Coordinates of C-alpha atoms in Angstrom, one line a residue:
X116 CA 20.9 -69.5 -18.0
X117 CA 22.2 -70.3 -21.1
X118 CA 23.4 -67.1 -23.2
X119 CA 23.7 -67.5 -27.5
X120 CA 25.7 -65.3 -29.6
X121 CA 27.4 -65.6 -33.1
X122 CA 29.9 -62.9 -34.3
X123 CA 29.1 -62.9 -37.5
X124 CA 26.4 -60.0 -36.8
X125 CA 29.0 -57.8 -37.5
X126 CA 28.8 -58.4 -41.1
X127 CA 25.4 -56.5 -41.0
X128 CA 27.5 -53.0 -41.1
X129 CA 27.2 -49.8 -43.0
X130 CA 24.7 -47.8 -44.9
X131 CA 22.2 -45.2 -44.0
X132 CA 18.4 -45.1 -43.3
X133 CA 15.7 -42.9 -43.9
X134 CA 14.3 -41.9 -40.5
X135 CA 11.4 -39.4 -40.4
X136 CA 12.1 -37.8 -43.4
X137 CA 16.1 -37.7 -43.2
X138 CA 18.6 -39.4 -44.9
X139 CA 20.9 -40.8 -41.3
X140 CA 23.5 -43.3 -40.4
X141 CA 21.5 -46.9 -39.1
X142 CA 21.0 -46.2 -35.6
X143 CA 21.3 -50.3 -35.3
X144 CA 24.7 -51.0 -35.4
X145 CA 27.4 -53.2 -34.8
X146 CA 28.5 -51.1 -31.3
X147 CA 25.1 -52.5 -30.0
X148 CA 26.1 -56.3 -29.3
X149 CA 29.6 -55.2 -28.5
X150 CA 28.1 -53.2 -25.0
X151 CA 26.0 -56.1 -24.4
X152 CA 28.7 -58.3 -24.5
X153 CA 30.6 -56.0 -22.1
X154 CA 27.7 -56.2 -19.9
X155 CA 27.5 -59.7 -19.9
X156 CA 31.5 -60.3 -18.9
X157 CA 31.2 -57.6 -16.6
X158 CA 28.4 -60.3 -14.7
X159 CA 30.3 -63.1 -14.8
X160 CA 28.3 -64.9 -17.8
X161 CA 29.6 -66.7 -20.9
X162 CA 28.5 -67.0 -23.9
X163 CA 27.9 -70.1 -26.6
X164 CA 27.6 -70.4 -30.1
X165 CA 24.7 -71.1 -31.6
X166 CA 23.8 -74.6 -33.7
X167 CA 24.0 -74.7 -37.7
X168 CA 20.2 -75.5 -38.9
X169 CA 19.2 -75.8 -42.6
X170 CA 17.8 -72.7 -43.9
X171 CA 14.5 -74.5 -44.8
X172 CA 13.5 -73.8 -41.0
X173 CA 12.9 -70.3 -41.9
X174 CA 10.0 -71.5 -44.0
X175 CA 8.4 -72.3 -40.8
X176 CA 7.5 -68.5 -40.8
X177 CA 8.2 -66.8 -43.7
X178 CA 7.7 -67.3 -47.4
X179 CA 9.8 -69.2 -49.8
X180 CA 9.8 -66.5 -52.3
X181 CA 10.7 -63.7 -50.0
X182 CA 13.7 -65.8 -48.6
X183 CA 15.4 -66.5 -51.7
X184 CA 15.3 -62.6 -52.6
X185 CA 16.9 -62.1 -49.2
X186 CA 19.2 -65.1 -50.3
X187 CA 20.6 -63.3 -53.4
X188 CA 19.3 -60.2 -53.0
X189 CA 22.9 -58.1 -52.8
X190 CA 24.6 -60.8 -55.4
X191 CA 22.0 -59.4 -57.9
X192 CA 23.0 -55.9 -56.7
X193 CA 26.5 -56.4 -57.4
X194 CA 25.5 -58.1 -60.8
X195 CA 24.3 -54.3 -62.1
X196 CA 28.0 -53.2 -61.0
X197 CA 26.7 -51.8 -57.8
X198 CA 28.5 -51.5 -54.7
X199 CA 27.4 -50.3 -51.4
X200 CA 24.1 -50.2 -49.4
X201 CA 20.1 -51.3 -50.8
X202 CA 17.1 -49.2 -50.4
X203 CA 14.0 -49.0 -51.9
X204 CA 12.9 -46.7 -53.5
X205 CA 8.9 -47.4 -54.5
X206 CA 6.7 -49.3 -52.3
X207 CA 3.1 -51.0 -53.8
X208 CA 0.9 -49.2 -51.5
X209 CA -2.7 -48.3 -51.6
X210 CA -4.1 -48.6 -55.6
X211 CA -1.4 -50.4 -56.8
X212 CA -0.9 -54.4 -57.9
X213 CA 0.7 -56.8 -54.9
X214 CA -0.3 -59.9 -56.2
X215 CA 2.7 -59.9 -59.0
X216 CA 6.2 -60.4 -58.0
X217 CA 8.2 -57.9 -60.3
X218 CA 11.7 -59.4 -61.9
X219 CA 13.1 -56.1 -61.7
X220 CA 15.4 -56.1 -59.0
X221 CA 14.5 -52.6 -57.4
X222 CA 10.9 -53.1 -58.1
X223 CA 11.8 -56.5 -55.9
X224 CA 13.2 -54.9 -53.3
X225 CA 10.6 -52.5 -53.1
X226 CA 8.2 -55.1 -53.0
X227 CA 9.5 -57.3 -49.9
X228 CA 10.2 -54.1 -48.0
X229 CA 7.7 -51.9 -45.9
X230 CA 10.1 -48.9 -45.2
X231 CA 13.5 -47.3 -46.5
X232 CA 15.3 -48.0 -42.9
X233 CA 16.6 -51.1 -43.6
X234 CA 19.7 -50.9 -46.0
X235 CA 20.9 -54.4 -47.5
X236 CA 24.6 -54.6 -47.2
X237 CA 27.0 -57.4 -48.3
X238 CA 26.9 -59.7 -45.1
X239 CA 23.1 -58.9 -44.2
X240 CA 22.3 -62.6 -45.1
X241 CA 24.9 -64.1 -43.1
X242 CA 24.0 -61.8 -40.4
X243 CA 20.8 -62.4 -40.7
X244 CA 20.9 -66.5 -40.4
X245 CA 23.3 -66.5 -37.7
X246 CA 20.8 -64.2 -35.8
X247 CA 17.9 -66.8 -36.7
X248 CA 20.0 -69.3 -35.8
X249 CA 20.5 -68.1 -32.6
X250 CA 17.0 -67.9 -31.5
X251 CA 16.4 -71.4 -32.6
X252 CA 19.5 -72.8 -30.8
X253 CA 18.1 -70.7 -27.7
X254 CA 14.5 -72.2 -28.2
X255 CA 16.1 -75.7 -29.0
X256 CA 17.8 -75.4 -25.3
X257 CA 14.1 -74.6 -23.7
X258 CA 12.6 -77.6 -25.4
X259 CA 15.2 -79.6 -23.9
X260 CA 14.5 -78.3 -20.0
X261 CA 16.4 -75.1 -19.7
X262 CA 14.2 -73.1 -17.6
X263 CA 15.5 -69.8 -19.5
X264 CA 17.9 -68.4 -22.6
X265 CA 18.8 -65.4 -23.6
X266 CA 19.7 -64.9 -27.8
X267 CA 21.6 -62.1 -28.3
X268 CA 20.2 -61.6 -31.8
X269 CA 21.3 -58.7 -34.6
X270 CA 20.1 -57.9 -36.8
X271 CA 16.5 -57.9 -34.6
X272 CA 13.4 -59.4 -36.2
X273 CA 10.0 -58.4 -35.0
X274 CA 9.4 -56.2 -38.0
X275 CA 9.8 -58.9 -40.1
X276 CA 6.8 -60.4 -41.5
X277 CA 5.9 -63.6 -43.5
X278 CA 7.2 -62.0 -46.7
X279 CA 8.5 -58.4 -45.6
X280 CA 11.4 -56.8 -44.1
X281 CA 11.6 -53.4 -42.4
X282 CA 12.5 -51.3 -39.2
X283 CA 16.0 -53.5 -38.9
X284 CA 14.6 -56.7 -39.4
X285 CA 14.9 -59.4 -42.0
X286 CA 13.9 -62.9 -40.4
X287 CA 11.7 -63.2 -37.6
X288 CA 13.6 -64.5 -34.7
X289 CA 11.2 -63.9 -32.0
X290 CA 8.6 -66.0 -34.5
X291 CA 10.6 -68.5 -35.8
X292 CA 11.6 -69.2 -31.9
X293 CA 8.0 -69.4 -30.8
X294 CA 7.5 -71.9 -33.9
X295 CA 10.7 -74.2 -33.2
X296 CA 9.1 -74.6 -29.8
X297 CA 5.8 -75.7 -31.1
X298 CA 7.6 -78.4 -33.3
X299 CA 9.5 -79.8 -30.1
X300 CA 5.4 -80.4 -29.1
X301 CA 4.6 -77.4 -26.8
X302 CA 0.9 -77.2 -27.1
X303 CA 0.4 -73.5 -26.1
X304 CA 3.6 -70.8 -26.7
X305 CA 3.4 -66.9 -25.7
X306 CA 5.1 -64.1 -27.4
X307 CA 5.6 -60.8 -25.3
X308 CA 7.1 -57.9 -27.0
X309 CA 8.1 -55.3 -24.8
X310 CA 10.4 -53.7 -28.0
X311 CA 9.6 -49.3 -28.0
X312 CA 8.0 -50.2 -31.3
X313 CA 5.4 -52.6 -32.2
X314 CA 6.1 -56.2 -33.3
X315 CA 4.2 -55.8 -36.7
X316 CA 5.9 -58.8 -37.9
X317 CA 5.4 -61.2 -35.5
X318 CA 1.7 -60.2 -35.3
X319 CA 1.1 -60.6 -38.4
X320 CA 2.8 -64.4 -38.6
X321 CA 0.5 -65.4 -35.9
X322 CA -2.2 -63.5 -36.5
X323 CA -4.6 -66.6 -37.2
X324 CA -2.9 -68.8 -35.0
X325 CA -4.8 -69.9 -31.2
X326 CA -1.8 -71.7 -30.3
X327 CA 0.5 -68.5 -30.2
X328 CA -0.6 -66.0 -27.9
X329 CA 0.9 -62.7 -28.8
X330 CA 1.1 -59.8 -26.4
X331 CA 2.5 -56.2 -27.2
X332 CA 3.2 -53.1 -25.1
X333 CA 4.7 -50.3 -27.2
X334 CA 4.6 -46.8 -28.4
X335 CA 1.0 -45.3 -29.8
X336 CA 1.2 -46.3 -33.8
X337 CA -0.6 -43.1 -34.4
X338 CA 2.8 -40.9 -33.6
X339 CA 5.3 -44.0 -33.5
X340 CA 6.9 -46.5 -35.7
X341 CA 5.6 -48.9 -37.6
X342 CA 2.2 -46.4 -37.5
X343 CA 0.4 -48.8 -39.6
X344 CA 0.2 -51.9 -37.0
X345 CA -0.1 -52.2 -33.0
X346 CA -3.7 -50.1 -32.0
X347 CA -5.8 -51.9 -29.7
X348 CA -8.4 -53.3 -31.6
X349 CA -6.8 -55.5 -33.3
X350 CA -7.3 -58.7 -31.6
X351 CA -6.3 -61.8 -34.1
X352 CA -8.8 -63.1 -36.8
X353 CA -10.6 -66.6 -37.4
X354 CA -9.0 -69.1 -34.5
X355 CA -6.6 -66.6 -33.7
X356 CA -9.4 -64.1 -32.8
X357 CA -8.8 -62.7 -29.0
X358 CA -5.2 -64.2 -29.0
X359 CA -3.5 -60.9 -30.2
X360 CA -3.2 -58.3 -27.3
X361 CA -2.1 -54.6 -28.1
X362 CA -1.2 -51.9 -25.2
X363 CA -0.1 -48.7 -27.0
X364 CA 0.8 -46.1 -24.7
X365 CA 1.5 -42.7 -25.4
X366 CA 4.9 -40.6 -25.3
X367 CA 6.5 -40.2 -21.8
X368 CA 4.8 -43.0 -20.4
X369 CA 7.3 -43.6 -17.3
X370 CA 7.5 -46.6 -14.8
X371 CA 4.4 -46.4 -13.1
X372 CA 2.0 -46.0 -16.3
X373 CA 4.4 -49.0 -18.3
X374 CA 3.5 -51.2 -14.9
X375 CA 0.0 -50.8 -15.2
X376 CA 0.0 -52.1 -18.4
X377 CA 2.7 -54.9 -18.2
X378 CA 0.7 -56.5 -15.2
X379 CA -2.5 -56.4 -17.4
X380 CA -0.4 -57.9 -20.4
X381 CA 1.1 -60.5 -18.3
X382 CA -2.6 -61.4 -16.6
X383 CA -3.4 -62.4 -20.5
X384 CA -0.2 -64.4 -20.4
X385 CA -0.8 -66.5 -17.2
X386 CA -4.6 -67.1 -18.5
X387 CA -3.1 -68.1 -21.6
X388 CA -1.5 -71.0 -19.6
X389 CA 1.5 -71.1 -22.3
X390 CA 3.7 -74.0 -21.9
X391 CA 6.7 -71.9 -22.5
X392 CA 7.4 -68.0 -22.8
X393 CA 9.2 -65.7 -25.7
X394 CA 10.0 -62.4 -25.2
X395 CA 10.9 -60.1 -27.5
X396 CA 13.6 -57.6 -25.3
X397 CA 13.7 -54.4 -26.6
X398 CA 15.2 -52.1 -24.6
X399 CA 14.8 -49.1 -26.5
X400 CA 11.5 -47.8 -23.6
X401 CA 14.9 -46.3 -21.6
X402 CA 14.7 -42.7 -21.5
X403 CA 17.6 -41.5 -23.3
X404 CA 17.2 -43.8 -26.2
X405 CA 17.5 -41.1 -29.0
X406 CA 14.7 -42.9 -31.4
X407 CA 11.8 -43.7 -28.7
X408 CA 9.7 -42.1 -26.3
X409 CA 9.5 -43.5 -23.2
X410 CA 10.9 -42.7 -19.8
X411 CA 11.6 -45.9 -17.9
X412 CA 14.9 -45.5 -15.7
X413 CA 18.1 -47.8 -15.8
X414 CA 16.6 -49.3 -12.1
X415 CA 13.1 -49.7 -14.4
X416 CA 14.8 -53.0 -16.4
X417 CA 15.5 -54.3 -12.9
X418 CA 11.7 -54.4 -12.0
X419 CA 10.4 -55.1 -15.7
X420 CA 13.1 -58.5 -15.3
X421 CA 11.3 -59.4 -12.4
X422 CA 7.6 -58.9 -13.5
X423 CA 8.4 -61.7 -16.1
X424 CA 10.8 -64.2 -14.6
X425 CA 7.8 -64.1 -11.8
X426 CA 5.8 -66.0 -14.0
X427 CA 8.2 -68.9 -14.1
X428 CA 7.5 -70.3 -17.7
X429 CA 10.4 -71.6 -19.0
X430 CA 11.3 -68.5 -21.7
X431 CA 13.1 -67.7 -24.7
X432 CA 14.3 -63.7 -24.3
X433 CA 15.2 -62.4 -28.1
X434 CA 17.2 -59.7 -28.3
X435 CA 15.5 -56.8 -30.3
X436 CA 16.1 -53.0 -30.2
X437 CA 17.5 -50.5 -28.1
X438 CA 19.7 -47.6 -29.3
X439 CA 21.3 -46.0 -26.7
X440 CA 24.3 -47.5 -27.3
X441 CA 26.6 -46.9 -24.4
X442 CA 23.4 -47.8 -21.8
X443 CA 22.6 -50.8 -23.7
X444 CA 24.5 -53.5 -22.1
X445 CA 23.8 -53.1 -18.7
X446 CA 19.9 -52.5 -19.2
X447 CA 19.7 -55.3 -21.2
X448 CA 22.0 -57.4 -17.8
X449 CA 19.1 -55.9 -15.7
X450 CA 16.6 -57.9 -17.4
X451 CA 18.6 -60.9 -17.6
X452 CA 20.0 -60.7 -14.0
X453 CA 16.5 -62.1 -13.0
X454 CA 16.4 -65.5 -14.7
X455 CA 20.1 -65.8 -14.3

């Protein structure tokens, strides 16, 4: 198993977010990969740098427009003589225009944004890309017979949307590694998200799409982030329609009520027929992770590692949330102990 990883996540650092109504340090930090990484020595695996790629890939899942803000997004900041972390502050929600891009550069960020949780700092970009760029160099190893990857991605992306950041996110990596391995001419691709919190983002890229199933278990959107996104009913549109599975449960769900629904969302995967398999790894369903609800055991990531590598699709596993930072490394080993 091939494992991808690029330092330069650490230049996503600093700032605060607004979670539920108070103003908090970013529960995704830097410490995150760093426990990983422990984990990962600790087993006996190495790690490789991921490939440079052009950042015109990233138009394979996300809008021109929305990538250049990102692009220059915290040069402009520093132009007004700011310093610091970026937040919105005003979001175009129900009544007001979308379909104009303001110049101004709050009014911007507002628009491109979906939540105040997600502060811009100096190296997000680069942070940012070399995440991205990880996935792709993961998905690029798949295409070329590696049976499984693992991309150790930071900032995550499954928020992230064609032309929106939010909950951590800022490119897609999950979708822009399902793309890369349509382009290497994988007819049928599968997305599971088993992330706390559901993968607005990558439904929404594929939400049309009948050559990307997606498939979500996560937290009930009527109590738990994104809210907005993730209920059951929503099941794709035009040739997309029935290709976008949603398993919300509700808060405490343990082992044996997550099983019930992971063998149901992997029975959609394996009559999918995918060619190849993504997986968006949160690992934020643990039970002491202090922003999600769950209570799945450290011995649960063991079992959920073996439910997926059972189907033996070749797969790409992105790394997405989890914030109990001292656990996080060796739950996240669990998983990866079965395709390794």
């Amino acid at each position: 198993m091939k494992l991808i990883h690029s330092p330069l996540h650490a230049l996503h650092d600093g700032g605060m977010e607004l979670h539920r109504g108070e103003l908090v340090p970013c529960y995704e930090m830097p410490a995150r990969v760093d426990h990983i990484l422990a984990a990962i020595a600790r087993a006996g695996w190495a790690v490789e740098a991921p490939r440079e790629y052009d950042d015109a890939v990233f138009t394979s899942v996300h809008d021109a427009d929305y990538l250049a803000f990102l692009r220059g997004a915290y040069d402009a900041w520093r132009a007004e003589g700011r310093d610091g972390f970026m937040l919105p502050g005003a979001f175009p929600a129900r009544g007001l225009r979308r379909d104009r891009v303001p110049t101004g550069l709050h009014a911007r960020l507002g628009y491109y944004a979906f939540d105040a949780g997600s502060p811009i700092v100096a190296g997000t970009w680069q942070a940012a890309r070399a995440a991205a760029h990880c996935a792709l160099t993961a998905a690029d190893l798949v295409a070329a017979g590696e049976r499984s990857t693992y991309a150790l991605c930071r900032p995550p992306g499954h928020h992230a949307g064609r032309g929106m950041l939010g909950g951590y996110c800022f490119l897609n990596n999950a979708a822009l590694a399902a793309q890369r391995l349509r382009d290497a001419g994988m007819a049928r691709i599968a997305v599971l998200d088993v992330d706390y919190h559901h993968g607005n983002g990558t439904q929404e890229i594929f939400w049309d799409r009948d050559d990307v199933l997606f498939v979500s278990i996560h937290g009930d959107p009527n109590t738990e982030y994104p809210f907005f996104l993730g209920h059951a009913d929503e099941r794709g549109a035009g040739a997309g329609e029935g290709y976008n599975h949603n398993f919300p449960l509700p808060r405490g769900t343990d082992w044996a009520g997550y099983a019930a629904a992971l063998e149901t969302a992997l029975g959609h995967v394996v009559d999918y027929a995918p060619q190849a398999l993504v997986v968006s790894l949160g690992v934020d369903i643990f039970e002491g992770d202090p922003i999600s609800q769950f209570r799945l055991g450290a011995a649960d990531f063991t079992r959920l590692g073996a439910h997926i590598a059972a189907l033996e699709l070749p797969t790409v596993l992105v790394q997405e949330g989890g914030y109990a930072v001292a656990e996080i490394g060796d739950n996240v080993a669990s998983v990866l102990a079965a395709f390794a």
